Amino acid sequence: MIGMVLLLLTLGALIVTRRPRWQWAMGAALGLALWLLAGFLGVTSGWGWEGILNAAAVGAVVGTAFAFARIHKPEPTLSFEATHRHDNIAVDSAGRVWVRDMNGEEVILARSDVQQWTHRYIANGKFRARNKIEVRTNSVDRPMVTALFDRHPDTLWGAPHNAREAEEWHARLSALLR
C-alpha cells in the first residue's frame, strides 16, 4: 500500500513540475525500467502481489526522482543589476529591460530600443493560460523578444497567478518606459 501512495505522489509531482517533454520522457523511461526490474525481483523472490506492487512503485519513484535530479539545470544569473526581476524579465534603474526569450537567449534592451509591449495569453475556459509579454524592438536582428510567465502550472489554480504576474509586468513596463 505504501508503494502505491508513493507512486501517486510521484505522479502528482510530475504534473506540477514544469519540465520540457523530453525530460518527462527521460524520467518516465527510467521510472518504467526500475518499475519492471522491481516487479521482476518481486515475482522471482516469491513476494505477494502487494509486495510486488510496492516494490514496483518504489522503483518507479526512485527512477523518476533520479532522472529529474540528473537533468536539473541551475538558473542563469542576470547580466546586470536589476531593481525588479521575474523569471524571464527584469528592469534596472537606468530603464534597461532584460528579457530571456522563449528560446533561452538573453537580450538587454535600452529604453530607446523598445517600441511596444503586449500581454498575450490563450483563453482557456475561466482562466488565461500561456501568459507571455511580447516586446517589439527597433533591432533588425531581434525585432521581437518574448518573456514567458510560467512560474506556476497552467491549470485552474496556477494560471491566474501567471496572468496576474504578466499584468503586473505589463504595467511596470508601461510606467518605466513611457
mmCIF file of C-alpha atoms in Angstrom:
data_model
loop_
_atom_site.group_PDB
_atom_site.id
_atom_site.type_symbol
_atom_site.label_atom_id
_atom_site.label_comp_id
_atom_site.label_asym_id
_atom_site.label_seq_id
_atom_site.Cartn_x
_atom_site.Cartn_y
_atom_site.Cartn_z
ATOM 1 C CA MET A 1 0.000 0.000 0.000
ATOM 2 C CA ILE A 2 2.810 2.426 0.824
ATOM 3 C CA GLY A 3 4.300 1.897 -2.631
ATOM 4 C CA MET A 4 1.045 2.876 -4.324
ATOM 5 C CA VAL A 5 0.839 6.043 -2.222
ATOM 6 C CA LEU A 6 4.421 6.904 -3.224
ATOM 7 C CA LEU A 7 3.590 6.257 -6.865
ATOM 8 C CA LEU A 8 0.536 8.543 -6.726
ATOM 9 C CA LEU A 9 2.575 11.275 -5.016
ATOM 10 C CA THR A 10 5.241 10.982 -7.710
ATOM 11 C CA LEU A 11 2.650 11.229 -10.469
ATOM 12 C CA GLY A 12 1.235 14.344 -8.778
ATOM 13 C CA ALA A 13 4.728 15.848 -8.574
ATOM 14 C CA LEU A 14 5.273 15.121 -12.266
ATOM 15 C CA ILE A 15 2.107 17.007 -13.144
ATOM 16 C CA VAL A 16 3.054 20.010 -11.015
ATOM 17 C CA THR A 17 6.620 20.306 -12.333
ATOM 18 C CA ARG A 18 7.145 22.456 -15.376
ATOM 19 C CA ARG A 19 9.663 20.474 -17.367
ATOM 20 C CA PRO A 20 10.107 20.058 -21.135
ATOM 21 C CA ARG A 21 8.623 16.936 -22.670
ATOM 22 C CA TRP A 22 11.986 15.248 -23.256
ATOM 23 C CA GLN A 23 12.711 15.474 -19.526
ATOM 24 C CA TRP A 24 9.336 13.906 -18.756
ATOM 25 C CA ALA A 25 10.119 11.133 -21.233
ATOM 26 C CA MET A 26 13.539 10.510 -19.698
ATOM 27 C CA GLY A 27 12.096 10.388 -16.165
ATOM 28 C CA ALA A 28 9.243 8.129 -17.261
ATOM 29 C CA ALA A 29 11.594 5.762 -19.122
ATOM 30 C CA LEU A 30 13.927 5.377 -16.148
ATOM 31 C CA GLY A 31 10.981 5.029 -13.785
ATOM 32 C CA LEU A 32 9.439 2.348 -16.029
ATOM 33 C CA ALA A 33 12.739 0.462 -16.224
ATOM 34 C CA LEU A 34 13.099 0.393 -12.436
ATOM 35 C CA TRP A 35 9.414 -0.459 -12.099
ATOM 36 C CA LEU A 36 9.907 -3.522 -14.327
ATOM 37 C CA LEU A 37 13.113 -4.518 -12.516
ATOM 38 C CA ALA A 38 11.475 -4.235 -9.098
ATOM 39 C CA GLY A 39 8.414 -6.149 -10.304
ATOM 40 C CA PHE A 40 10.645 -8.898 -11.753
ATOM 41 C CA LEU A 41 12.574 -9.155 -8.499
ATOM 42 C CA GLY A 42 9.309 -9.340 -6.566
ATOM 43 C CA VAL A 43 8.000 -12.189 -8.747
ATOM 44 C CA THR A 44 11.229 -14.188 -8.607
ATOM 45 C CA SER A 45 11.549 -13.675 -4.841
ATOM 46 C CA GLY A 46 8.062 -15.036 -4.188
ATOM 47 C CA TRP A 47 6.587 -11.845 -2.726
ATOM 48 C CA GLY A 48 2.823 -11.465 -2.730
ATOM 49 C CA TRP A 49 1.012 -9.127 -5.101
ATOM 50 C CA GLU A 50 1.110 -6.295 -2.586
ATOM 51 C CA GLY A 51 4.870 -6.704 -2.167
ATOM 52 C CA ILE A 52 5.361 -6.739 -5.947
ATOM 53 C CA LEU A 53 3.254 -3.580 -6.384
ATOM 54 C CA ASN A 54 5.083 -1.827 -3.539
ATOM 55 C CA ALA A 55 8.490 -2.733 -4.955
ATOM 56 C CA ALA A 56 7.445 -1.646 -8.444
ATOM 57 C CA ALA A 57 6.050 1.658 -7.191
ATOM 58 C CA VAL A 58 9.154 2.400 -5.128
ATOM 59 C CA GLY A 59 11.274 1.589 -8.186
ATOM 60 C CA ALA A 60 9.259 3.988 -10.315
ATOM 61 C CA VAL A 61 9.546 6.742 -7.709
ATOM 62 C CA VAL A 62 13.313 6.291 -7.324
ATOM 63 C CA GLY A 63 13.864 6.147 -11.094
ATOM 64 C CA THR A 64 11.808 9.238 -11.787
ATOM 65 C CA ALA A 65 13.411 11.211 -8.939
ATOM 66 C CA PHE A 66 16.891 10.183 -10.100
ATOM 67 C CA ALA A 67 16.170 11.216 -13.690
ATOM 68 C CA PHE A 68 14.839 14.640 -12.640
ATOM 69 C CA ALA A 69 17.778 15.209 -10.283
ATOM 70 C CA ARG A 70 20.275 14.407 -13.041
ATOM 71 C CA ILE A 71 18.745 16.751 -15.606
ATOM 72 C CA HIS A 72 18.211 19.792 -13.372
ATOM 73 C CA LYS A 73 19.944 22.880 -14.741
ATOM 74 C CA PRO A 74 20.867 25.811 -12.482
ATOM 75 C CA GLU A 75 19.059 29.099 -13.053
ATOM 76 C CA PRO A 76 21.187 31.510 -15.115
ATOM 77 C CA THR A 77 22.097 34.759 -13.443
ATOM 78 C CA LEU A 78 21.265 38.224 -14.716
ATOM 79 C CA SER A 79 23.963 40.152 -16.534
ATOM 80 C CA PHE A 80 23.091 43.467 -14.846
ATOM 81 C CA GLU A 81 21.805 44.725 -11.512
ATOM 82 C CA ALA A 82 18.022 44.542 -11.634
ATOM 83 C CA THR A 83 15.764 46.688 -9.492
ATOM 84 C CA HIS A 84 12.780 44.445 -10.328
ATOM 85 C CA ARG A 85 13.003 40.934 -11.694
ATOM 86 C CA HIS A 86 10.932 37.926 -12.619
ATOM 87 C CA ASP A 87 11.984 34.582 -14.052
ATOM 88 C CA ASN A 88 12.276 35.792 -17.656
ATOM 89 C CA ILE A 89 12.170 39.591 -17.467
ATOM 90 C CA ALA A 90 13.862 42.282 -15.391
ATOM 91 C CA VAL A 91 14.422 46.034 -15.358
ATOM 92 C CA ASP A 92 17.091 48.223 -13.800
ATOM 93 C CA SER A 93 17.137 51.795 -12.548
ATOM 94 C CA ALA A 94 18.563 53.099 -15.863
ATOM 95 C CA GLY A 95 15.446 51.897 -17.698
ATOM 96 C CA ARG A 96 17.092 48.945 -19.407
ATOM 97 C CA VAL A 97 14.996 45.820 -19.905
ATOM 98 C CA TRP A 98 16.466 42.321 -19.692
ATOM 99 C CA VAL A 99 14.443 39.559 -21.361
ATOM 100 C CA ARG A 100 15.101 35.826 -21.539
ATOM 101 C CA ASP A 101 13.422 34.899 -24.808
ATOM 102 C CA MET A 102 11.371 31.724 -25.233
ATOM 103 C CA ASN A 103 14.371 30.018 -26.874
ATOM 104 C CA GLY A 104 16.582 30.800 -23.852
ATOM 105 C CA GLU A 105 18.576 33.692 -25.299
ATOM 106 C CA GLU A 106 19.087 36.744 -23.094
ATOM 107 C CA VAL A 107 18.599 40.237 -24.542
ATOM 108 C CA ILE A 108 19.278 43.583 -22.866
ATOM 109 C CA LEU A 109 17.303 46.458 -24.366
ATOM 110 C CA ALA A 110 17.802 50.155 -23.777
ATOM 111 C CA ARG A 111 14.711 52.256 -23.207
ATOM 112 C CA SER A 112 15.035 53.702 -26.715
ATOM 113 C CA ASP A 113 15.136 50.201 -28.293
ATOM 114 C CA VAL A 114 11.668 49.235 -27.037
ATOM 115 C CA GLN A 115 8.775 50.125 -29.344
ATOM 116 C CA GLN A 116 5.818 48.268 -27.872
ATOM 117 C CA TRP A 117 4.918 45.531 -25.401
ATOM 118 C CA THR A 118 1.849 43.331 -25.388
ATOM 119 C CA HIS A 119 0.454 40.850 -22.881
ATOM 120 C CA ARG A 120 -0.578 37.722 -24.820
ATOM 121 C CA TYR A 121 -2.422 34.702 -23.488
ATOM 122 C CA ILE A 122 -4.759 31.928 -24.545
ATOM 123 C CA ALA A 123 -8.249 31.972 -23.079
ATOM 124 C CA ASN A 124 -8.926 28.568 -21.586
ATOM 125 C CA GLY A 125 -12.355 28.475 -20.017
ATOM 126 C CA LYS A 126 -12.336 30.514 -16.827
ATOM 127 C CA PHE A 127 -8.624 31.335 -16.848
ATOM 128 C CA ARG A 128 -5.892 32.708 -19.109
ATOM 129 C CA ALA A 129 -3.158 30.202 -19.964
ATOM 130 C CA ARG A 130 0.279 30.504 -21.588
ATOM 131 C CA ASN A 131 0.865 34.072 -20.480
ATOM 132 C CA LYS A 132 3.698 35.969 -22.109
ATOM 133 C CA ILE A 133 4.797 39.505 -22.821
ATOM 134 C CA GLU A 134 5.954 40.260 -26.338
ATOM 135 C CA VAL A 135 8.391 43.155 -26.568
ATOM 136 C CA ARG A 136 8.791 44.721 -30.024
ATOM 137 C CA THR A 137 12.172 46.327 -30.578
ATOM 138 C CA ASN A 138 13.995 48.613 -33.035
ATOM 139 C CA SER A 139 16.574 45.899 -33.701
ATOM 140 C CA VAL A 140 16.712 44.296 -37.134
ATOM 141 C CA ASP A 141 18.329 41.189 -35.628
ATOM 142 C CA ARG A 142 15.730 40.741 -32.873
ATOM 143 C CA PRO A 143 12.511 42.570 -33.835
ATOM 144 C CA MET A 144 10.586 40.821 -31.062
ATOM 145 C CA VAL A 145 11.507 39.039 -27.835
ATOM 146 C CA THR A 146 9.007 37.146 -25.728
ATOM 147 C CA ALA A 147 9.127 36.654 -21.957
ATOM 148 C CA LEU A 148 7.141 33.665 -20.707
ATOM 149 C CA PHE A 149 5.261 33.778 -17.433
ATOM 150 C CA ASP A 150 5.180 30.120 -16.482
ATOM 151 C CA ARG A 151 6.283 30.118 -12.849
ATOM 152 C CA HIS A 152 3.048 28.333 -11.928
ATOM 153 C CA PRO A 153 1.466 25.416 -13.832
ATOM 154 C CA ASP A 154 -1.134 26.289 -16.469
ATOM 155 C CA THR A 155 -4.014 24.832 -14.508
ATOM 156 C CA LEU A 156 -7.121 26.331 -12.963
ATOM 157 C CA TRP A 157 -5.077 27.074 -9.815
ATOM 158 C CA GLY A 158 -1.764 28.249 -11.296
ATOM 159 C CA ALA A 159 -2.726 30.113 -14.473
ATOM 160 C CA PRO A 160 -4.410 33.047 -12.662
ATOM 161 C CA HIS A 161 -1.131 33.663 -10.808
ATOM 162 C CA ASN A 162 0.793 33.710 -14.102
ATOM 163 C CA ALA A 163 -1.777 36.098 -15.609
ATOM 164 C CA ARG A 164 -1.571 38.411 -12.592
ATOM 165 C CA GLU A 165 2.238 38.475 -12.776
ATOM 166 C CA ALA A 166 2.137 39.218 -16.528
ATOM 167 C CA GLU A 167 -0.362 42.060 -15.962
ATOM 168 C CA GLU A 168 1.863 43.466 -13.224
ATOM 169 C CA TRP A 169 4.888 43.400 -15.540
ATOM 170 C CA HIS A 170 2.904 44.965 -18.371
ATOM 171 C CA ALA A 171 2.008 47.838 -16.038
ATOM 172 C CA ARG A 172 5.616 48.050 -14.792
ATOM 173 C CA LEU A 173 6.917 48.357 -18.358
ATOM 174 C CA SER A 174 4.283 50.999 -19.085
ATOM 175 C CA ALA A 175 5.325 53.035 -16.056
ATOM 176 C CA LEU A 176 9.040 52.685 -16.713
ATOM 177 C CA LEU A 177 9.224 53.170 -20.464
ATOM 178 C CA ARG A 178 6.593 55.843 -21.202
#
